[in-house]
Amino acid sequence: MSGVYVVVEHDQSCFAPASREALSAARNLGETLQEPVVATLIGEHIPEFAALCEEYGVVEGVNLNDPKILDYGPELWGQALAELLVLRNPRVVLTVGTDRGNEVLAQASARTGVPFVANCIDVNHDGVWNMTRLQWGGSLLEDSAVDSPTIFLTYAHHSMDDAPAPAPKNAVIDTIDLDLDPILARTMVQDRVTLTEGTTLSTAAVVVSGGRGVGSAEGFASLEELAELLSGKVGCSRAVTNNGWRSHADQVGQTGTRIAPEIYIACGISGAIQHWVGAMASKNILAINTDPEANMVTKAGYAVLGDLHEVIPAVISEIRHRRGIDS
Amino acid sequence: MRILVCVKRVPAPGSRINITPDALNVDTSHLGFTTSPHEECAVEEATQIVEEHGGSVTVLTVGPPEAEEQLRYAASVGGSDFVLVINDSGEDWDPQQTSNAILEAIADLEAADGEYDLILFGNESADAGGYQIGIKVAVALGRPAVNGIKGIDVNDGALTARREVDIGYEVYTVPTPAVLGVKEGINLPRYPTMKGRLASKKAEINKRESSALPGPQQKIRLHQPEETVTETQILGDGSDAAVKIVDLLDELGVL
Ligand SMILES: Cc1cc2nc3c(=O)[nH]c(=O)nc-3n(C[C@H](O)[C@H](O)[C@H](O)COP(=O)(O)OP(=O)(O)OC[C@H]3O[C@@H](n4cnc5c(N)ncnc54)[C@H](O)[C@@H]3O)c2cc1C
Ligand SMILES: Nc1ncnc2c1ncn2[C@@H]1O[C@H](COP(=O)(O)O)[C@@H](O)[C@H]1O
């Protein structure tokens, strides 16, 4: 039993940005455990695979291939890793905890009985596996111990630096031809629909967000206007989506979107931990709230105490004034 | 359609999640409890499917006796049968024990009343976030499973499921019986009606024990993530702050 096998995530042969984090994390864990790192590609060979491995100091790769793997499919990908376990007897199989990463390792774990621990931020081994992992979407941490020779794990997305470290020599890629049960193709992607292009809530530089304090769906008109003036996006809290004031696509937080704008303007939002965890990666936070004790106010870098329905229109007219637009 | 929904009772903390002195649990002495959000939507989705296509919605939870509260809530918004697998250890079971307890219950329920066409889970539980119990159940049953689902259409013998990705969605066509993990946003859960509330009081809860054994994962302790303490700069009161806010936006280069 040896080797840290790292699954390199891709979508239709296009490497996911998270795969770079995964390779960086695997290299670190390989050094800690004194184990070789083997990059693992599921599906048809991708010509750039070897170069990607080399960029991260990884000189060994395997390509788990089966002509039935025409696209992403949790069962096909999970079973491919289950077969890797039998063929190569790895000590660790890991990737980054994206939607697909967690799903594929859970599938592989279910198919092999090897324990799976999701969203780790720290892993080591001293007779048993010791990991620190995220609970509550990162609002709380759990130290866990797992007594098992082999372990499947994911590192929490965005918890590892993307740290290239060129390899001293060319990577050698082995191809392993699999013959998976064709029934597993029942969960392969059948089609894709593109809804948005350009800026999304998760990539916007400015997010103007409203909470219960906005009071109604109509109350969002001024937030919309401000967001538009700043080429930003409108966000909201779960209280707002639960009231049907806005679509869930706008929700920021543990069960919504995680954002990382240059500035987050949080209006009438108390800052519950589940909301905060989605907003805390913002570079600057401005809270507008009537309550000086609100968590959002005490945690924000900037705050304005007052009624958002007075503050926001005043900000809009100040911007219009400076830009020489008549209001 | 016969649908089973697996839900978890979780605490509903406010500005901070406090931990018990032994560091093993969330301190819930001042907290209310709720159904983990993705699963609340799973119950709503099952209810909508059954309203349109007929069938039944069984809601199952593994938890302390108090988890009856979440099953009664489900009864007030659409469930038809309710199963509580009692774990009175005072702590969550690990993923292996929980999934085996669910499998045990499913085996009995299906032997008695027939196979479930669809079993719904949340994408992940709100507290533990292990990302695996639904998938473990599906694989043990030999049924297809897809997570991250934000839309379900029912056609003859198959389900069309939409999975959210950054710029849109992926489409899966999955034969039944199937297992899906759904995410909040798939629908807007209804609030209980007066009639629903009354019905929920009378709902019968099928309570059962489990013989599932612990798995290899052991919780050692919970702790808080490192927090960066920020000094809040108050820009002013009310509309008088507008000038300073716009100065700030200018400074940050987003004006
Ligand atoms: C498992 C779980 C997951 C969750 N996930 C999320 C999530 O992803 N995202 C999320 O947002 N929440 C989430 N929640 C809900 C969260 O706990 C809070 O209930 C929610 O964030 C509260 O929303 P709010 O701040 O808008 O409302 P409130 O807490 O009611 O706060 C309203 C705020 O508005 C202020 N206010 C009122 N009037 C005005 C005014 N005129 N001008 C200025 N300020 C005013 C008040 O002082 C107060 O601070 C989750 C909860 C659970 C249990
Ligand atoms: N104690 C439980 N009782 C019933 N269902 C559960 C329980 N724990 C988790 N689940 C289900 O399994 C899903 C995944 O949980 P997890 O693997 O903990 O992220 C949840 O969204 C629930 O649908």
XYZ file of C-alpha atoms and ligand atoms in Angstrom:
658
model
C 0.000 0.000 0.000
C 1.568 3.234 -1.072
C 1.072 6.517 -2.848
C -1.003 9.657 -2.586
C -3.343 9.533 -5.597
C -4.804 12.898 -6.485
C -7.812 13.125 -8.780
C -7.404 15.905 -11.327
C -10.870 17.325 -11.951
C -11.839 18.299 -15.466
C -14.969 19.100 -17.382
C -14.963 17.787 -20.946
C -11.147 17.698 -20.934
C -10.840 21.223 -19.547
C -8.986 21.163 -16.209
C -10.927 22.672 -13.299
C -9.062 25.474 -11.458
C -9.529 23.351 -8.305
C -7.301 20.650 -9.808
C -4.327 22.965 -9.278
C -5.212 23.287 -5.605
C -5.576 19.502 -5.439
C -2.115 18.930 -6.940
C -0.586 21.446 -4.515
C -2.289 19.807 -1.537
C -1.268 16.321 -2.674
C 2.351 17.364 -3.005
C 2.312 18.724 0.565
C 0.674 15.592 1.952
C 3.087 13.399 -0.016
C 5.989 15.211 1.669
C 4.401 14.834 5.111
C 3.761 11.130 4.634
C 6.953 10.479 2.636
C 4.843 8.972 -0.115
C 5.034 9.433 -3.882
C 2.249 11.490 -5.451
C 0.392 10.076 -8.442
C -1.877 12.355 -10.466
C -5.041 10.549 -11.556
C -7.026 11.399 -14.648
C -10.413 9.790 -15.231
C -11.695 9.490 -18.799
C -10.105 10.034 -22.167
C -6.459 11.117 -22.142
C -5.892 14.876 -22.152
C -2.709 15.913 -24.019
C -1.843 18.626 -21.449
C -2.050 16.212 -18.498
C 1.695 15.498 -18.241
C 2.552 19.201 -18.428
C 0.066 19.999 -15.658
C 1.593 17.291 -13.430
C 5.109 18.621 -14.061
C 4.042 22.165 -13.181
C 3.217 20.883 -9.685
C 6.271 18.702 -9.231
C 4.405 15.469 -9.854
C 6.309 13.008 -12.054
C 3.897 10.098 -12.065
C 0.388 9.933 -13.461
C -2.300 7.386 -14.229
C -5.064 7.700 -16.750
C -8.080 5.572 -15.822
C -9.769 5.119 -19.139
C -12.850 3.383 -20.420
C -14.572 4.301 -23.700
C -17.851 4.401 -21.739
C -16.630 7.473 -19.856
C -17.771 10.065 -22.384
C -18.414 12.783 -19.845
C -18.660 13.373 -16.122
C -20.674 10.713 -14.321
C -20.501 10.206 -10.551
C -21.016 6.453 -10.705
C -18.536 5.825 -13.543
C -15.918 8.077 -11.968
C -16.493 6.612 -8.496
C -16.223 3.045 -9.774
C -13.024 3.930 -11.667
C -11.465 4.959 -8.335
C -12.806 1.810 -6.687
C -10.910 -0.218 -9.314
C -7.799 1.893 -8.820
C -7.894 0.815 -5.180
C -7.703 -2.848 -6.187
C -5.071 -2.338 -8.900
C -2.740 0.066 -7.139
C -3.486 -0.236 -3.422
C -3.027 3.485 -2.704
C -2.632 4.843 0.795
C -4.585 8.019 0.103
C -6.960 9.102 -2.637
C -7.741 12.800 -2.494
C -9.062 15.757 -4.395
C -10.610 19.158 -3.677
C -14.112 19.351 -2.203
C -15.937 20.835 -5.161
C -19.427 19.471 -5.897
C -17.868 16.832 -8.111
C -14.889 16.145 -5.852
C -17.015 15.337 -2.836
C -19.474 13.347 -4.913
C -16.887 11.162 -6.648
C -14.993 10.326 -3.460
C -18.248 9.552 -1.643
C -19.108 7.189 -4.513
C -15.674 5.550 -4.352
C -15.969 5.226 -0.576
C -19.418 3.656 -0.809
C -18.125 1.165 -3.384
C -15.045 0.100 -1.411
C -15.822 0.638 2.257
C -12.770 2.902 2.595
C -13.735 5.826 4.866
C -14.220 9.231 3.244
C -13.663 12.508 5.100
C -14.880 15.634 3.302
C -13.540 19.194 3.380
C -10.342 18.773 5.385
C -7.979 21.681 5.978
C -5.245 19.691 7.687
C -4.297 16.011 7.494
C -1.608 13.880 9.076
C -0.997 10.339 10.221
C 0.431 8.934 13.455
C -0.894 5.394 13.500
C -4.363 6.759 12.797
C -5.400 9.517 10.403
C -5.917 12.864 12.088
C -7.755 15.540 10.221
C -9.208 18.944 10.846
C -12.297 19.460 8.723
C -15.051 21.975 8.148
C -18.452 21.702 9.744
C -21.299 24.156 9.201
C -19.787 25.210 5.885
C -16.673 26.464 7.676
C -18.290 28.200 10.663
C -16.922 25.487 12.918
C -13.982 23.057 12.798
C -13.904 19.400 13.763
C -10.849 17.326 14.633
C -11.496 13.762 13.590
C -9.525 10.540 13.885
C -9.939 7.637 11.498
C -8.435 4.216 12.100
C -8.001 2.780 8.628
C -4.993 1.797 6.490
C -6.343 3.682 3.463
C -8.244 6.953 3.445
C -10.283 8.952 0.914
C -10.445 12.658 1.533
C -11.138 16.051 0.045
C -9.518 19.331 0.956
C -11.937 22.210 1.421
C -12.200 24.284 -1.753
C -10.056 27.455 -1.577
C -8.321 26.290 1.614
C -5.097 25.351 -0.183
C -2.802 27.712 -2.048
C -2.247 27.050 -5.696
C 1.514 26.526 -5.434
C 3.284 25.407 -8.605
C 6.736 23.827 -8.152
C 8.272 22.666 -11.422
C 9.307 19.003 -11.531
C 12.956 18.025 -12.067
C 12.025 15.570 -14.843
C 9.271 14.633 -17.248
C 6.156 13.007 -15.895
C 5.479 9.396 -16.857
C 1.807 8.659 -17.465
C 0.488 5.103 -17.256
C -2.755 4.215 -18.914
C -5.032 1.776 -17.143
C -7.808 0.414 -19.345
C -10.939 -0.332 -17.378
C -14.040 -2.234 -18.328
C -16.731 -0.674 -16.159
C -20.263 -1.971 -15.822
C -22.203 -0.177 -18.597
C -25.185 0.346 -16.277
C -23.172 3.036 -14.444
C -23.507 5.318 -17.474
C -27.067 6.010 -16.264
C -25.783 8.967 -14.265
C -23.587 10.543 -16.932
C -24.198 14.189 -17.933
C -26.702 14.191 -20.816
C -26.832 17.844 -21.673
C -25.664 21.292 -20.571
C -27.591 24.539 -20.469
C -25.847 27.897 -20.174
C -27.841 30.580 -18.389
C -25.426 33.370 -17.613
C -22.314 34.687 -19.185
C -20.132 37.352 -17.691
C -20.254 38.495 -14.098
C -22.017 36.342 -11.531
C -22.676 36.924 -7.847
C -19.602 34.868 -6.984
C -17.298 36.877 -9.271
C -18.758 40.403 -8.898
C -16.431 43.164 -7.618
C -19.329 44.871 -5.838
C -22.228 43.143 -4.109
C -25.071 45.220 -2.690
C -27.032 42.917 -0.442
C -30.270 43.292 1.483
C -31.777 41.453 4.430
C -35.054 41.384 6.305
C -34.472 45.061 7.079
C -35.281 45.899 3.433
C -38.886 45.056 4.303
C -40.300 43.951 0.941
C -39.493 42.854 -2.600
C -40.151 46.427 -3.803
C -37.719 47.721 -1.193
C -34.910 46.223 -3.295
C -35.399 48.815 -6.063
C -32.848 51.208 -4.555
C -30.358 48.375 -3.962
C -30.771 47.358 -7.616
C -30.111 50.927 -8.682
C -26.996 51.225 -6.537
C -25.665 47.879 -7.755
C -26.185 48.973 -11.335
C -24.398 52.275 -10.812
C -21.422 50.337 -9.436
C -21.602 47.554 -12.079
C -22.208 45.124 -9.246
C -24.729 42.444 -8.337
C -27.555 42.325 -5.816
C -27.348 39.727 -3.044
C -29.619 38.916 -0.127
C -30.008 36.931 3.079
C -32.018 33.750 3.594
C -34.725 35.708 5.396
C -35.300 37.464 2.068
C -35.475 34.300 -0.036
C -37.697 32.590 2.538
C -40.094 35.528 2.239
C -40.112 35.137 -1.529
C -38.743 38.671 -2.034
C -35.897 37.462 -4.205
C -34.773 34.314 -5.966
C -32.472 31.920 -4.154
C -29.850 32.570 -6.834
C -29.166 35.853 -5.004
C -28.700 34.307 -1.554
C -25.309 34.732 0.085
C -24.226 32.219 2.722
C -23.727 28.628 3.767
C -26.630 27.352 1.675
C -26.328 30.104 -0.918
C -23.407 31.594 -2.823
C -19.954 32.340 -1.442
C -18.793 35.716 -2.606
C -15.446 37.520 -2.594
C -16.032 41.059 -3.902
C -13.818 44.097 -3.434
C -16.648 45.507 -1.326
C -19.749 43.935 0.185
C -22.476 46.411 1.128
C -24.757 44.618 3.588
C -28.007 46.504 4.181
C -30.415 45.444 6.924
C -28.647 42.126 7.461
C -27.957 41.012 11.039
C -24.963 38.871 10.091
C -25.965 35.413 11.319
C -23.030 33.014 11.182
C -24.510 31.146 8.196
C -24.707 34.402 6.270
C -21.290 35.595 7.418
C -19.528 32.442 6.241
C -20.635 33.252 2.689
C -19.529 36.887 2.887
C -16.338 36.753 4.954
C -14.029 36.412 1.945
C -15.055 39.940 0.865
C -12.065 42.292 0.864
C -14.076 45.104 2.464
C -17.456 45.071 4.175
C -19.746 48.042 4.722
C -22.718 47.343 6.983
C -25.737 49.624 6.918
C -27.934 48.838 9.897
C -30.110 50.530 12.504
C -28.658 48.303 15.225
C -25.095 49.150 16.360
C -24.899 45.745 18.090
C -25.717 43.715 14.970
C -23.059 41.096 14.245
C -22.690 42.462 10.715
C -21.848 45.898 12.133
C -19.362 44.699 14.748
C -17.567 42.431 12.254
C -17.520 44.824 9.294
C -14.585 47.101 8.547
C -16.987 49.992 7.848
C -20.463 50.711 9.159
C -23.176 53.288 8.850
C -25.831 53.399 11.534
C -29.202 54.271 10.132
C -32.206 53.354 8.036
C -31.090 51.811 4.762
C -34.061 53.415 3.021
C -32.542 56.821 3.776
C -28.873 55.923 3.363
C -29.052 54.130 -0.006
C -30.985 56.892 -1.862
C -28.545 59.453 -0.447
C -25.598 57.406 -1.741
C -27.258 57.104 -5.151
C -27.770 60.845 -5.456
C -24.211 61.544 -4.280
C -22.853 59.240 -7.005
C -25.117 60.852 -9.622
C -24.014 64.278 -8.442
C -20.307 63.419 -8.749
C -20.839 61.909 -12.171
C -22.832 64.939 -13.250
C -25.994 62.929 -13.855
C -29.257 64.740 -13.091
C -31.504 62.762 -10.811
C -44.598 7.831 -7.006
C -43.525 6.494 -3.650
C -40.980 8.941 -2.289
C -38.786 8.755 0.806
C -37.084 11.880 2.158
C -34.267 11.659 4.711
C -33.983 14.746 6.904
C -31.768 15.778 9.788
C -32.598 17.813 12.878
C -29.986 20.535 13.391
C -29.633 23.449 15.814
C -30.293 26.965 14.495
C -27.477 29.144 15.852
C -27.388 32.938 15.535
C -24.270 35.056 15.360
C -21.906 32.381 16.668
C -21.861 28.621 17.214
C -20.955 27.900 20.832
C -19.388 24.632 21.899
C -19.971 22.536 25.036
C -17.145 22.457 27.663
C -16.128 18.911 26.607
C -15.720 20.319 23.060
C -17.701 17.441 21.570
C -20.974 19.161 20.720
C -22.598 22.410 19.778
C -23.996 24.036 22.912
C -27.709 24.003 22.160
C -28.944 25.078 25.597
C -30.167 28.424 24.216
C -30.937 27.329 20.669
C -33.962 26.249 18.709
C -33.807 23.421 16.188
C -34.748 23.185 12.553
C -34.644 20.842 9.583
C -31.374 21.113 7.700
C -32.222 23.586 4.844
C -31.501 21.424 1.781
C -33.737 18.715 3.241
C -36.542 21.130 3.984
C -36.545 21.760 0.245
C -36.405 17.998 -0.396
C -39.644 17.575 1.560
C -41.238 20.393 -0.448
C -40.045 18.886 -3.737
C -41.436 15.448 -2.827
C -44.735 17.053 -1.855
C -44.974 18.931 -5.153
C -44.184 15.785 -7.168
C -46.863 13.816 -5.319
C -49.390 16.634 -5.714
C -48.839 16.468 -9.453
C -48.341 12.738 -10.043
C -49.932 11.054 -7.026
C -48.210 8.820 -4.503
C -46.909 9.237 -0.993
C -44.125 11.003 0.884
C -42.432 9.194 3.751
C -40.121 11.334 5.870
C -37.379 9.605 7.839
C -34.874 10.883 10.330
C -32.177 9.351 12.493
C -31.941 11.372 15.660
C -32.841 11.905 19.292
C -36.459 11.456 20.438
C -36.840 15.251 20.097
C -36.402 14.926 16.318
C -40.120 14.122 16.372
C -40.470 17.917 16.169
C -38.955 17.969 12.644
C -41.149 15.053 11.519
C -44.260 16.840 12.801
C -43.173 19.948 10.952
C -42.866 17.837 7.788
C -46.372 16.526 8.499
C -47.651 20.094 8.568
C -46.286 20.822 5.085
C -47.062 17.644 3.177
C -45.560 14.355 4.380
C -47.783 11.297 4.693
C -45.719 8.790 6.740
C -43.061 9.417 9.354
C -40.208 7.295 10.642
C -37.920 8.151 13.548
C -34.867 5.942 13.992
C -33.878 6.712 17.537
C -30.308 7.560 18.430
C -30.340 8.458 22.112
C -26.555 8.479 22.542
C -26.607 12.269 22.805
C -24.263 12.541 19.828
C -24.474 12.200 16.076
C -23.531 8.843 14.690
C -20.696 8.726 12.151
C -21.567 8.462 8.434
C -21.299 4.675 8.339
C -23.602 4.090 11.295
C -26.129 6.659 10.088
C -26.265 5.289 6.546
C -26.571 1.717 7.811
C -29.378 2.744 10.154
C -31.196 4.352 7.208
C -30.618 1.234 5.073
C -32.032 -1.007 7.788
C -35.185 1.100 7.965
C -35.527 1.210 4.166
C -35.258 -2.580 3.961
C -38.195 -2.981 6.380
C -40.290 -0.195 4.862
C -39.827 -1.505 1.313
C -40.507 -5.112 2.377
C -43.798 -3.983 3.880
C -45.081 -1.505 1.282
C -42.940 -1.788 -1.845
C -39.975 -0.018 -3.341
C -39.545 3.765 -3.232
C -39.341 5.182 -6.752
C -37.329 8.085 -5.449
C -35.286 8.668 -2.304
C -34.351 12.281 -1.653
C -31.488 13.518 0.488
C -30.006 16.921 1.052
C -26.781 17.649 -0.828
C -25.080 17.789 2.571
C -26.245 18.067 6.160
C -26.033 21.625 7.534
C -23.966 20.740 10.580
C -21.716 17.723 9.911
C -21.508 18.274 6.152
C -20.110 14.803 5.448
C -21.314 14.798 1.808
C -21.865 11.056 1.740
C -24.843 9.531 3.518
C -27.228 9.661 0.539
C -24.581 8.235 -1.778
C -23.734 5.412 0.643
C -27.410 4.481 0.814
C -27.794 4.611 -2.981
C -24.739 2.451 -3.691
C -25.787 -0.146 -1.097
C -29.193 -0.314 -2.783
C -27.606 -0.487 -6.247
C -29.525 2.616 -7.327
C -28.316 5.610 -9.343
C -27.468 8.766 -7.395
C -26.737 12.344 -8.384
C -26.070 15.216 -5.976
C -26.411 18.990 -6.292
C -29.884 18.837 -7.833
C -31.841 22.061 -8.319
C -34.688 20.801 -10.520
C -36.563 17.512 -10.998
C -39.031 16.560 -13.736
C -40.849 13.256 -13.609
C -41.372 11.324 -16.842
C -42.389 7.701 -17.317
C -39.884 5.537 -15.467
C -37.212 8.218 -15.524
C -36.356 11.506 -13.890
C -34.793 14.522 -15.486
C -32.597 16.196 -12.896
C -30.858 19.551 -13.255
C -27.622 20.122 -11.437
C -26.388 23.613 -10.797
C -22.986 24.654 -12.169
C -21.377 28.105 -12.302
C -22.882 29.295 -15.547
C -26.075 27.231 -15.789
C -26.897 23.595 -15.277
C -26.139 20.032 -16.303
C -28.955 17.669 -17.208
C -29.102 14.055 -16.012
C -31.719 11.507 -17.079
C -31.885 8.917 -14.358
C -34.005 5.748 -14.358
C -36.118 5.027 -11.286
C -35.782 3.807 -8.621
C -33.296 6.592 -8.009
C -31.618 8.636 -5.307
C -31.092 12.405 -5.621
C -29.354 14.909 -3.340
C -31.037 18.311 -3.596
C -29.933 21.837 -2.793
C -31.812 24.743 -1.285
C -33.241 26.890 -4.073
C -34.820 23.952 -5.919
C -38.115 25.429 -4.670
C -39.478 27.763 -2.029
C -40.789 25.633 0.843
C -44.368 26.451 1.823
C -45.328 27.543 5.311
C -47.664 25.276 7.272
C -51.364 26.086 7.008
C -53.704 25.922 9.994
C -55.097 22.669 8.625
C -51.563 21.321 8.196
C -50.687 22.212 11.768
C -53.708 20.375 13.099
C -52.944 17.310 10.958
C -49.349 17.273 12.159
C -50.482 16.925 15.768
C -52.317 13.725 14.869
C -49.620 12.301 12.588
C -48.455 8.871 13.638
C -44.706 8.525 14.090
C -43.193 5.115 13.467
C -40.386 4.934 16.032
C -37.747 2.286 15.697
C -34.391 1.229 17.067
C -31.315 0.477 15.005
C -28.666 -2.201 15.277
C -26.156 -0.376 13.063
C -22.611 -0.278 14.446
C -20.157 2.633 14.616
C -17.709 3.130 11.746
C -14.011 4.037 11.914
C -14.424 7.839 12.078
C -14.244 9.355 15.532
C -14.911 12.967 16.462
C -12.137 14.225 18.744
C -13.199 17.809 19.339
C -14.917 20.832 17.879
C -13.244 24.224 17.831
C -13.695 27.705 16.411
C -11.916 28.808 13.256
C -9.396 31.577 13.697
C -11.097 34.938 13.536
C -9.580 38.146 12.364
C -10.821 40.867 14.669
C -11.690 44.022 12.773
C -11.936 47.484 14.192
C -15.182 48.854 12.763
C -14.894 52.338 11.354
C -18.234 54.129 11.717
C -18.688 56.335 8.649
C -21.615 58.205 10.161
C -25.316 58.198 10.903
C -28.071 58.001 8.317
C -27.944 59.884 5.019
C -25.197 62.189 6.294
C -22.802 59.319 5.721
C -23.402 59.318 1.943
C -20.395 61.495 1.123
C -18.045 59.313 3.162
C -19.496 56.134 1.630
C -18.907 57.432 -1.883
C -15.385 58.540 -0.895
C -14.751 54.982 0.252
C -16.089 53.512 -2.995
C -13.812 55.885 -4.878
C -10.818 54.901 -2.756
C -11.484 51.207 -3.438
C -11.671 51.925 -7.153
C -15.205 50.614 -7.657
C -16.910 53.941 -8.348
C -28.444 25.608 8.593
C -28.729 27.020 8.278
C -28.245 27.564 7.093
C -28.480 28.900 6.795
N -27.964 29.420 5.628
C -28.098 30.758 5.400
C -27.531 31.376 4.228
O -26.966 30.711 3.346
N -27.655 32.710 4.076
C -28.305 33.493 4.993
O -28.383 34.712 4.788
N -28.872 32.934 6.087
C -28.796 31.595 6.306
N -29.413 31.055 7.397
C -30.318 31.914 8.193
C -29.619 32.762 9.235
O -29.461 32.006 10.418
C -30.461 34.013 9.555
O -31.751 33.610 9.962
C -30.609 34.978 8.385
O -29.366 35.212 7.761
C -31.208 36.286 8.876
O -31.421 37.166 7.801
P -31.410 38.738 8.027
O -30.098 39.162 8.562
O -31.873 39.356 6.750
O -32.590 38.961 9.075
P -32.538 39.403 10.587
O -31.659 38.539 11.380
O -33.954 39.551 11.011
O -31.861 40.839 10.560
C -32.439 41.984 10.043
C -31.491 43.158 10.306
O -31.968 44.303 9.678
C -31.780 45.437 10.527
N -32.768 46.424 10.098
C -34.110 46.397 10.232
N -34.663 47.456 9.646
C -33.666 48.190 9.115
C -33.613 49.401 8.358
N -34.724 50.059 8.009
N -32.399 49.878 7.980
C -31.259 49.221 8.322
N -31.265 48.067 9.023
C -32.441 47.554 9.414
C -31.957 44.881 11.912
O -31.300 45.695 12.877
C -31.311 43.500 11.789
O -29.934 43.551 12.091
C -29.219 29.700 7.690
C -29.723 29.141 8.867
C -29.490 27.813 9.154
C -30.035 27.245 10.425
N -29.339 11.767 11.060
C -29.857 11.750 9.823
N -31.112 11.306 9.618
C -31.648 11.272 8.362
N -31.002 11.698 7.276
C -29.752 12.160 7.433
C -29.111 12.212 8.695
N -27.876 12.725 8.527
C -27.753 13.004 7.210
N -28.874 12.653 6.548
C -29.158 12.819 5.108
O -27.972 12.661 4.367
C -27.642 13.864 3.661
C -26.155 14.025 3.594
O -25.630 14.145 4.901
P -24.053 14.247 5.177
O -23.432 13.057 4.586
O -23.933 14.344 6.666
O -23.637 15.536 4.523
C -28.377 14.942 4.432
O -28.623 16.076 3.606
C -29.654 14.231 4.827
O -30.583 14.173 3.767
